[in-house]
PDB file of C-alpha atoms in Angstrom:
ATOM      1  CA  UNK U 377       0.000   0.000   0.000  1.00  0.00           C
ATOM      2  CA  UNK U 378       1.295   3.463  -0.869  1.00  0.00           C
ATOM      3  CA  UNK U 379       0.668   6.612   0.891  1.00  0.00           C
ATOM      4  CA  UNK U 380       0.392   9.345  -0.802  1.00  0.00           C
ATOM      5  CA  UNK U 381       0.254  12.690   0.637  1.00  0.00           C
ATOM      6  CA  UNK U 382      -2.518  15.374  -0.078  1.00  0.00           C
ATOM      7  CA  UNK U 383      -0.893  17.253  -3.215  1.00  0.00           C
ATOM      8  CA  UNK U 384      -2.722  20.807  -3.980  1.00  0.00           C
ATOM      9  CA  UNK U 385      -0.325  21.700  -6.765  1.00  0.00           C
ATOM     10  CA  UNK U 386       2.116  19.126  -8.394  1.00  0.00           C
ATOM     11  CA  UNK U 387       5.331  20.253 -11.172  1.00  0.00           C
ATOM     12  CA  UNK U 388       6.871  18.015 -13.648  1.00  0.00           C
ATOM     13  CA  UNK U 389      10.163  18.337 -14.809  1.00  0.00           C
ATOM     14  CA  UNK U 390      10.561  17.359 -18.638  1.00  0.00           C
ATOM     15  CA  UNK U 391      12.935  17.212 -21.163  1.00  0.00           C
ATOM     16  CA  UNK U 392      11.265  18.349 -24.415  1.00  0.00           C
ATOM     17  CA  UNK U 393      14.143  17.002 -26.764  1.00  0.00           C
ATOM     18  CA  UNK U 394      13.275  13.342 -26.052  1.00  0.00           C
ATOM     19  CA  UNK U 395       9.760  11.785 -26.218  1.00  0.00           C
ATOM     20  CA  UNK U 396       7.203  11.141 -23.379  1.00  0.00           C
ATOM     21  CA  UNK U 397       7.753   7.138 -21.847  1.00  0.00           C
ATOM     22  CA  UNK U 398       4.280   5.361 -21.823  1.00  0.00           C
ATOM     23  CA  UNK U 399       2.401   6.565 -18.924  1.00  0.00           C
ATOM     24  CA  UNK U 400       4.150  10.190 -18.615  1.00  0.00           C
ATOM     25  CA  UNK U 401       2.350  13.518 -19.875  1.00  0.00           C
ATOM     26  CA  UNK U 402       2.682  14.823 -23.063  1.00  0.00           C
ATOM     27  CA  UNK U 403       5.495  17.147 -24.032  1.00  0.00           C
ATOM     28  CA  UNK U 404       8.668  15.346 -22.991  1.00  0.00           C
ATOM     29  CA  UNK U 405      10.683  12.709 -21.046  1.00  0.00           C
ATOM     30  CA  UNK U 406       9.802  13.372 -16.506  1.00  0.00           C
ATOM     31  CA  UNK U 407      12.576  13.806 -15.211  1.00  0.00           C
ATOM     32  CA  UNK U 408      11.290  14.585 -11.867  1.00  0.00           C
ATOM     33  CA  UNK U 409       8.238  15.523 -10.002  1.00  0.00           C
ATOM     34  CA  UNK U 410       8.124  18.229  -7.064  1.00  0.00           C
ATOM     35  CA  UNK U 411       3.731  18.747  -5.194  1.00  0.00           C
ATOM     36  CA  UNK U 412       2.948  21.251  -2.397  1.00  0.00           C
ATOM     37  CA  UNK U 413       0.122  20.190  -0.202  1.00  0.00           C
ATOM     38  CA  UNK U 414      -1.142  19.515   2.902  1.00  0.00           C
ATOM     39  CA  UNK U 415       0.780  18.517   6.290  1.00  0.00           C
ATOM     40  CA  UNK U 416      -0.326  16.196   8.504  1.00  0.00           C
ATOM     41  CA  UNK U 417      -0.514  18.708  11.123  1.00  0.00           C
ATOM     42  CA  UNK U 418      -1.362  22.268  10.007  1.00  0.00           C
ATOM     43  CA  UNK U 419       0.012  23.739  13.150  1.00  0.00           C
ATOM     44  CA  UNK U 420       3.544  23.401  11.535  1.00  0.00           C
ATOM     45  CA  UNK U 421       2.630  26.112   8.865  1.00  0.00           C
ATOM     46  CA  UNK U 422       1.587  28.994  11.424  1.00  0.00           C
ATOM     47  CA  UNK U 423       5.394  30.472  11.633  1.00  0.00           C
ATOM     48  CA  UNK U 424       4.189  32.856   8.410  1.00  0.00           C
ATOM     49  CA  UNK U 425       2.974  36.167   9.362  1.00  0.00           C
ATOM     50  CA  UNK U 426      -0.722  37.256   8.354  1.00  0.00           C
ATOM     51  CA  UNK U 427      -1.217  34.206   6.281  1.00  0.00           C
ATOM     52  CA  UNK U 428      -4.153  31.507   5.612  1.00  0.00           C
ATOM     53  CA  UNK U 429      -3.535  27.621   6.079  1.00  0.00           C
ATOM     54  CA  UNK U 430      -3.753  25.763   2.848  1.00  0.00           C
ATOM     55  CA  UNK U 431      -4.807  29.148   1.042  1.00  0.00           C
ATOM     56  CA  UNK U 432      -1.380  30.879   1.139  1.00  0.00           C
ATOM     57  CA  UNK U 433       1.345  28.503   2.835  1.00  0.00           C
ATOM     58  CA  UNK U 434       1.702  24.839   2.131  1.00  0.00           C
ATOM     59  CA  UNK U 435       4.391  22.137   2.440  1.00  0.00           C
ATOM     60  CA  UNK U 436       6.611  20.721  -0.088  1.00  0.00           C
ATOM     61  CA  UNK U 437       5.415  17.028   0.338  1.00  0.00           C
ATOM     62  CA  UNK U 438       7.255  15.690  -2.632  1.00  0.00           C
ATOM     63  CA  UNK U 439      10.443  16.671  -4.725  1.00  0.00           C
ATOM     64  CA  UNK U 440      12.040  13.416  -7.262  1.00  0.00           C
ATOM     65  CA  UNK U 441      14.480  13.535  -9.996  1.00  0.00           C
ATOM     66  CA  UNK U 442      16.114  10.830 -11.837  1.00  0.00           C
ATOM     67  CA  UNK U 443      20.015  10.809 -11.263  1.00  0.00           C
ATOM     68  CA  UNK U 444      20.429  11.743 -14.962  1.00  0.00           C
ATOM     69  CA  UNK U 445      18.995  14.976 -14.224  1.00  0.00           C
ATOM     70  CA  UNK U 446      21.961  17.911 -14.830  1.00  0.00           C
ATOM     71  CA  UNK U 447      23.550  19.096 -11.585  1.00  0.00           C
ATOM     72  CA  UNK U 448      21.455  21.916 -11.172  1.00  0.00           C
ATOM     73  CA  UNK U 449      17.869  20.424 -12.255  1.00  0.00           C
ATOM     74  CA  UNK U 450      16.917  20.287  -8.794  1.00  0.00           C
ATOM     75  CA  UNK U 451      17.663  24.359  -7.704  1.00  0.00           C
ATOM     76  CA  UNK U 452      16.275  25.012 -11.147  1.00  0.00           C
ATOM     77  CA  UNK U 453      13.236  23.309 -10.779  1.00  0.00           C
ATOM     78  CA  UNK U 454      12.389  24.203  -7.493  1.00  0.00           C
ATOM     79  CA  UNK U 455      12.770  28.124  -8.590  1.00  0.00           C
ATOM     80  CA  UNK U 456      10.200  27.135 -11.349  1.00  0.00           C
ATOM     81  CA  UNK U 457       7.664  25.820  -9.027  1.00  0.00           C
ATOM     82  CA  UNK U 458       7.854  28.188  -6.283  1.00  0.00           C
ATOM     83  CA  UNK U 459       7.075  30.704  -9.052  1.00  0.00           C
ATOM     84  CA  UNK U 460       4.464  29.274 -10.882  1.00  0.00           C
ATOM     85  CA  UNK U 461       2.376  28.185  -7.112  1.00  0.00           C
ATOM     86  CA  UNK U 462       3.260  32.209  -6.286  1.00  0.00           C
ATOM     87  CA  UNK U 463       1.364  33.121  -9.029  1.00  0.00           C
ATOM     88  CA  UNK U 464      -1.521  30.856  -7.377  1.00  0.00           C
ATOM     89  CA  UNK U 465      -1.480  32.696  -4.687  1.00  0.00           C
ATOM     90  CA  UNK U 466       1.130  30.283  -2.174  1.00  0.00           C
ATOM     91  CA  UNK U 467       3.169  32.943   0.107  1.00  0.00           C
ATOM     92  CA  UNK U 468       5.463  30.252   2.378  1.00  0.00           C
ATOM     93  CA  UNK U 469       6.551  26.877   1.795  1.00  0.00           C
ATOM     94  CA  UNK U 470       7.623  24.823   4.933  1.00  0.00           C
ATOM     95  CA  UNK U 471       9.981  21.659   4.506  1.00  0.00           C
ATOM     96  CA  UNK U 472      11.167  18.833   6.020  1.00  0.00           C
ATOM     97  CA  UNK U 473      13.863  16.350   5.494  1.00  0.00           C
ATOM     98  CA  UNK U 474      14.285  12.963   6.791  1.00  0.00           C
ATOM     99  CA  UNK U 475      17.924  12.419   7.839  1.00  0.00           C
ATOM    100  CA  UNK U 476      16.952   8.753   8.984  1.00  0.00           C
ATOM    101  CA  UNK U 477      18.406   5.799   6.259  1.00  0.00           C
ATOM    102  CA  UNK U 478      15.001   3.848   5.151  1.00  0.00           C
ATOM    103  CA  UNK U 479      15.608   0.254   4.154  1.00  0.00           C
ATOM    104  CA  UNK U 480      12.815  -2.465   2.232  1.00  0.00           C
ATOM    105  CA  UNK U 481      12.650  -6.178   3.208  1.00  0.00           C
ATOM    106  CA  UNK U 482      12.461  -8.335  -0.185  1.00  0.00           C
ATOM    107  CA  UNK U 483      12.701 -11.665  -0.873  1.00  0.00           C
ATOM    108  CA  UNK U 484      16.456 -10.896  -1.725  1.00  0.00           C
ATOM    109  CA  UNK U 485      17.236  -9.477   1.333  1.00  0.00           C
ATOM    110  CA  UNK U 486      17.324  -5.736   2.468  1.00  0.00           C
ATOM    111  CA  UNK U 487      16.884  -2.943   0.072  1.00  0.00           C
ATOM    112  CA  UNK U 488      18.308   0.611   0.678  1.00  0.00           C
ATOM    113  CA  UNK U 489      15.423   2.461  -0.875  1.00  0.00           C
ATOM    114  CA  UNK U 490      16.495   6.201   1.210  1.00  0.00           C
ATOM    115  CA  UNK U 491      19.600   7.152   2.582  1.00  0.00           C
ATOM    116  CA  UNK U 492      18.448  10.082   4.243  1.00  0.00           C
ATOM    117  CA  UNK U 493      19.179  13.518   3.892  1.00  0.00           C
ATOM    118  CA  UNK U 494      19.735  16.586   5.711  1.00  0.00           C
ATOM    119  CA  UNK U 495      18.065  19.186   3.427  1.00  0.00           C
ATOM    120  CA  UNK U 496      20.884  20.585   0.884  1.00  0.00           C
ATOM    121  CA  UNK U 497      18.816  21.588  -1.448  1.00  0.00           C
ATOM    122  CA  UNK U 498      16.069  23.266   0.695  1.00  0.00           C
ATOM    123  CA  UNK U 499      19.905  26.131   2.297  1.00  0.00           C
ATOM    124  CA  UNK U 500      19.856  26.373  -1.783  1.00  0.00           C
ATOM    125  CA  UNK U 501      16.755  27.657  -2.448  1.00  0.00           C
ATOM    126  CA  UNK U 502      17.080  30.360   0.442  1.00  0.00           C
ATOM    127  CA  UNK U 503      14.961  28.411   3.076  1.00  0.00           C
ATOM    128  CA  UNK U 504      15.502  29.293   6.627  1.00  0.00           C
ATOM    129  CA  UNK U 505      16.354  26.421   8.797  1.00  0.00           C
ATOM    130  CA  UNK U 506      14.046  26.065  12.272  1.00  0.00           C
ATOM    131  CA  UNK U 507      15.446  23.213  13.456  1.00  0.00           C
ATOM    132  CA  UNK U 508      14.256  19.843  14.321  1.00  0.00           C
ATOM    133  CA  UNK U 509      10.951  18.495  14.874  1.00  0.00           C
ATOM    134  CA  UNK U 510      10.674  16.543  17.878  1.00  0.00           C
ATOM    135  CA  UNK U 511      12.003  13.423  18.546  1.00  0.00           C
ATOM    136  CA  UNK U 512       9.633  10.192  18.767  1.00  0.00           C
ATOM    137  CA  UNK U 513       9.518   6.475  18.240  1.00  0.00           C
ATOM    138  CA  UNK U 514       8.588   5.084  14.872  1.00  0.00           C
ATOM    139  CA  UNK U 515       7.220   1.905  13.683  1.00  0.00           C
ATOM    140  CA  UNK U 516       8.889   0.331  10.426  1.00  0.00           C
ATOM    141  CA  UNK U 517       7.301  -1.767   8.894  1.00  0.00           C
ATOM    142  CA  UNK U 518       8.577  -4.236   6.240  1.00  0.00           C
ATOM    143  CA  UNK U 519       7.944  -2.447   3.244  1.00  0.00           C
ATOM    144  CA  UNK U 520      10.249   1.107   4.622  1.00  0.00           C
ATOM    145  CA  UNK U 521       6.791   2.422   5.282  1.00  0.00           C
ATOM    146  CA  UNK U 522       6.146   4.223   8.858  1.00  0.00           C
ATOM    147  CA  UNK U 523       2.961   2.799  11.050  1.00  0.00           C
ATOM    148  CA  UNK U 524       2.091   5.497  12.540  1.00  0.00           C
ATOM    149  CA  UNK U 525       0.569   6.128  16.408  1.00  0.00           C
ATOM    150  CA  UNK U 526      -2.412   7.386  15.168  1.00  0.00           C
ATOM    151  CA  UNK U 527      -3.396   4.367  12.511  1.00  0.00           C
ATOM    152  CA  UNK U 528      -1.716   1.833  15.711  1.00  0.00           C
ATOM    153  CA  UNK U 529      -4.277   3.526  18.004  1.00  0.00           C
ATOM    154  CA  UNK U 530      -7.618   3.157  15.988  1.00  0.00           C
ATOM    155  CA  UNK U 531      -6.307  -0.160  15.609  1.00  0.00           C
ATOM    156  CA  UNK U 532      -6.240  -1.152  19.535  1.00  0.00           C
ATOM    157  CA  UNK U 533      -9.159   1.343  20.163  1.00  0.00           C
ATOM    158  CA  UNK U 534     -11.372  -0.178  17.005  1.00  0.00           C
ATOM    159  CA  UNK U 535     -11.741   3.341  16.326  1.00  0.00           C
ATOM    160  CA  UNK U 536     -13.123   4.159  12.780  1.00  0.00           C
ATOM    161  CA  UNK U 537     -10.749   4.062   9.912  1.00  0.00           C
ATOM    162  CA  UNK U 538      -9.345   0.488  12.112  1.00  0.00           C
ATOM    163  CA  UNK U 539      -9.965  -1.872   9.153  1.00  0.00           C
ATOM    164  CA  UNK U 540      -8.098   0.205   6.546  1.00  0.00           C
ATOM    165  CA  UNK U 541      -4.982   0.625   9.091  1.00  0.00           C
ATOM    166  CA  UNK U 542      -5.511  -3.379   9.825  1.00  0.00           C
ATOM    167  CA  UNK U 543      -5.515  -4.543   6.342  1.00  0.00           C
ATOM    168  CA  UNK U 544      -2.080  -2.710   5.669  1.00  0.00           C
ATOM    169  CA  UNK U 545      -0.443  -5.337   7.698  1.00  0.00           C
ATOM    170  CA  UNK U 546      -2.218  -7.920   6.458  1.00  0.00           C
ATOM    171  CA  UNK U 547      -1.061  -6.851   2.893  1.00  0.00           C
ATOM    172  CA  UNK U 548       2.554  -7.408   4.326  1.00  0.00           C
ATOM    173  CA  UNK U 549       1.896 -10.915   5.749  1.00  0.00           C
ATOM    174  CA  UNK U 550       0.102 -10.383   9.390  1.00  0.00           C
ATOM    175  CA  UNK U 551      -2.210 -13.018   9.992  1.00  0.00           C
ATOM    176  CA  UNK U 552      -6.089 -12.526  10.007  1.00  0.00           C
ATOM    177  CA  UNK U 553      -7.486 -11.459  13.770  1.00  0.00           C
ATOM    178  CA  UNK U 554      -9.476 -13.673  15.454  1.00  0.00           C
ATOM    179  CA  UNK U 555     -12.860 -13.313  16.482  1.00  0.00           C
ATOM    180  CA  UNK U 556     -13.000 -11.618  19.852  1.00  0.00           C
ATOM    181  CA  UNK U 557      -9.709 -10.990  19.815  1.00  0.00           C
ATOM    182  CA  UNK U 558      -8.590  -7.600  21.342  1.00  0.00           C
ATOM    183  CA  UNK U 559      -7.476  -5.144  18.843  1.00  0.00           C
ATOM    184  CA  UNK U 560      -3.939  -4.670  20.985  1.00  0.00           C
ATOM    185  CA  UNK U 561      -3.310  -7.967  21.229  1.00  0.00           C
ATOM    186  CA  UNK U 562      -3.778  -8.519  17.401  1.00  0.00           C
ATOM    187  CA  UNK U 563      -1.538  -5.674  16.771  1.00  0.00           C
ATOM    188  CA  UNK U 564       1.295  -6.552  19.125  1.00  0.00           C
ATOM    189  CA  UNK U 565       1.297 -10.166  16.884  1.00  0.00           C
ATOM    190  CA  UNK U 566       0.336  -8.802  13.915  1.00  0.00           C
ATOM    191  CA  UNK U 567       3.565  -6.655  14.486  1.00  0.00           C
ATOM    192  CA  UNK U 568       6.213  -9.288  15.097  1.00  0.00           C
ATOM    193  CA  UNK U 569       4.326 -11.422  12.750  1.00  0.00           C
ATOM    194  CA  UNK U 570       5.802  -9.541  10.006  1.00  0.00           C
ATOM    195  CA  UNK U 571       9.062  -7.921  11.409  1.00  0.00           C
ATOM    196  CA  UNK U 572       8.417  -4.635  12.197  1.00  0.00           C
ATOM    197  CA  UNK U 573      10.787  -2.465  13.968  1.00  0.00           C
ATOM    198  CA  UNK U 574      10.961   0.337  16.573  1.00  0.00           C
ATOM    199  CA  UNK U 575      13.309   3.027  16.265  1.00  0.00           C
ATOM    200  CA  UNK U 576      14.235   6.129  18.138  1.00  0.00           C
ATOM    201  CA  UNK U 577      14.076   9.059  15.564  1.00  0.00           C
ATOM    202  CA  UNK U 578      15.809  11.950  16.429  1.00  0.00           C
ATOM    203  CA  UNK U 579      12.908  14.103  14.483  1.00  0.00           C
ATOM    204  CA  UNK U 580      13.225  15.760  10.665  1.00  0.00           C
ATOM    205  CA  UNK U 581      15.423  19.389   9.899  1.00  0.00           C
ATOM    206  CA  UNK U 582      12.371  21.748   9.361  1.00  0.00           C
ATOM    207  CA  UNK U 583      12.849  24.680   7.146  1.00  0.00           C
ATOM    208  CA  UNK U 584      10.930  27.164   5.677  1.00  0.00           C
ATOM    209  CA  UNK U 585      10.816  30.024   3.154  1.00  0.00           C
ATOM    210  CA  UNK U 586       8.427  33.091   1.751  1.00  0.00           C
ATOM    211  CA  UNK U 587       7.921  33.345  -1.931  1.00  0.00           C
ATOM    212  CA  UNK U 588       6.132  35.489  -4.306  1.00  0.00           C
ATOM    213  CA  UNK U 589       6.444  39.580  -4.683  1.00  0.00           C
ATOM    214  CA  UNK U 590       4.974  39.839  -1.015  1.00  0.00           C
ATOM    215  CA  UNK U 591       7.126  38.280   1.104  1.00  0.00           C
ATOM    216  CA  UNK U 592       5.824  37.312   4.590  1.00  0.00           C
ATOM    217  CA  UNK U 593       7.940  37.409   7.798  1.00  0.00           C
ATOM    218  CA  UNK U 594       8.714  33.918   9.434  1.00  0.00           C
ATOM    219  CA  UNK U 595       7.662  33.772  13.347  1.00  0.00           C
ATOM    220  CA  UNK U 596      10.243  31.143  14.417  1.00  0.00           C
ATOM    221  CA  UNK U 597      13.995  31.251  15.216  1.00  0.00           C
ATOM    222  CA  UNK U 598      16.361  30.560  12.295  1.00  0.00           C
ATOM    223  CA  UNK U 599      18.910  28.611  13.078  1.00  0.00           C
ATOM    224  CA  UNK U 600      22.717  27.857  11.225  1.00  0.00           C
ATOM    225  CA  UNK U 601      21.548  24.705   8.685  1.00  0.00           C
ATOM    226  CA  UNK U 602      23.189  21.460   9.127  1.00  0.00           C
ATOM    227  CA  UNK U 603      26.094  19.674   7.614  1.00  0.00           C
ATOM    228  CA  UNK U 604      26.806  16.532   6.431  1.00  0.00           C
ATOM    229  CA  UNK U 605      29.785  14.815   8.148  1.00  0.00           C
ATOM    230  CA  UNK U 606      32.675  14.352   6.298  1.00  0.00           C
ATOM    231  CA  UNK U 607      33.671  10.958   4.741  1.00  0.00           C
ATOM    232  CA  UNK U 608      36.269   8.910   6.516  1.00  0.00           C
TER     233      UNK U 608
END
């Protein structure tokens, strides 16, 4: 099962010297895909002054290339969509990057499918750097996919939406829950079942940025951005 995130405006990148792959739109090879949309938690785009939620600030929720793309697709691009959602009417962007490696379980064995990254590109494009979110405990599943409190408490609660959270682990191998059997208890075996895993994660790099003609002032504390450590 893939989650996808609630997109309000989505970019393509295209070359338009080489001809759309089956699937892509019309006008040229995607070479990468950048959407601003909606956060989980709202909350986290109140550090723009005088704005709306949703109406003027958003979050960058999504921002792929390919590894052909030139060296400086990804600035480039990122200039072109901050302009175009501008002209929309989008007056901050907030960002986050996920410095935590993600890894897949297959049938041949583990699969790096993130590295994690620190947020390079966001310093590039002039975003101010707030820091880190908080840090928490997160449940891995299988697939590099993140089970989050909230879909693990309708679960043990048999709160509404507890079916659609259930059947992701069953998708990944858990076994069927018995009848009368407590939502918890099901989860907690559903859990090692499969080989999840808990982690302590020490919480994303936050950053954020006005754009447009009428720049907004940011309420929170900017902070110097982080570095990657040097190679041994």
């Amino acid at each position: 099962m893939k989650i996808r995130p609630a997109v309000r405006f989505a970019y393509g990148l295209q070359r338009i010297d080489e001809p759309a792959a089956p699937g892509e739109p019309a006008g040229g090879r995607l070479l990468g895909v950048l959407s601003l949309g909606i956060p989980m938690n709202g909350a986290v785009l109140d550090i723009f002054e005088g704005t709306r939620r949703y109406a003027e600030t958003l979050e960058l929720n999504r921002l792929v290339l390919l590894d052909r793309a030139e060296s400086n697709a990804e600035s480039w691009f990122c200039s072109k969509a901050f302009k175009a959602a501008a002209l929309q009417g989008i007056r901050g962007v907030v960002a986050h990057s996920d410095p935590q490696p993600r890894t897949r379980q297959t049938s041949d064995g583990p699969e790096l499918i993130s590295p994690g990254h620190i947020g390079h590109v966001y310093v590039a494009q002039d975003f101010l750097y707030l820091g880190r979110t908080r840090p928490r405990r997160l449940t891995i599943l299988p697939d590099a996919t993140v089970l989050s409190e909230r879909a693990a408490q309708k679960i043990r609660r048999d709160e509404v939406g507890h079916k659609g959270a259930a059947r992701r682990l069953t998708n990944l191998g858990a076994p069927p829950r018995q009848a009368g059997e407590a939502g918890a208890r099901w989860l907690t075996r559903a859990l090692e079942e499969i080989g999840a895993t808990t982690i302590h994660h020490p919480g994303n790099h936050r950053y954020a940025r006005s754009i447009g003609r009428r720049r907004t002032r940011l309420l929170g504390t900017a902070y110097p951005a982080p570095r990657a450590a040097p190679s041994p």
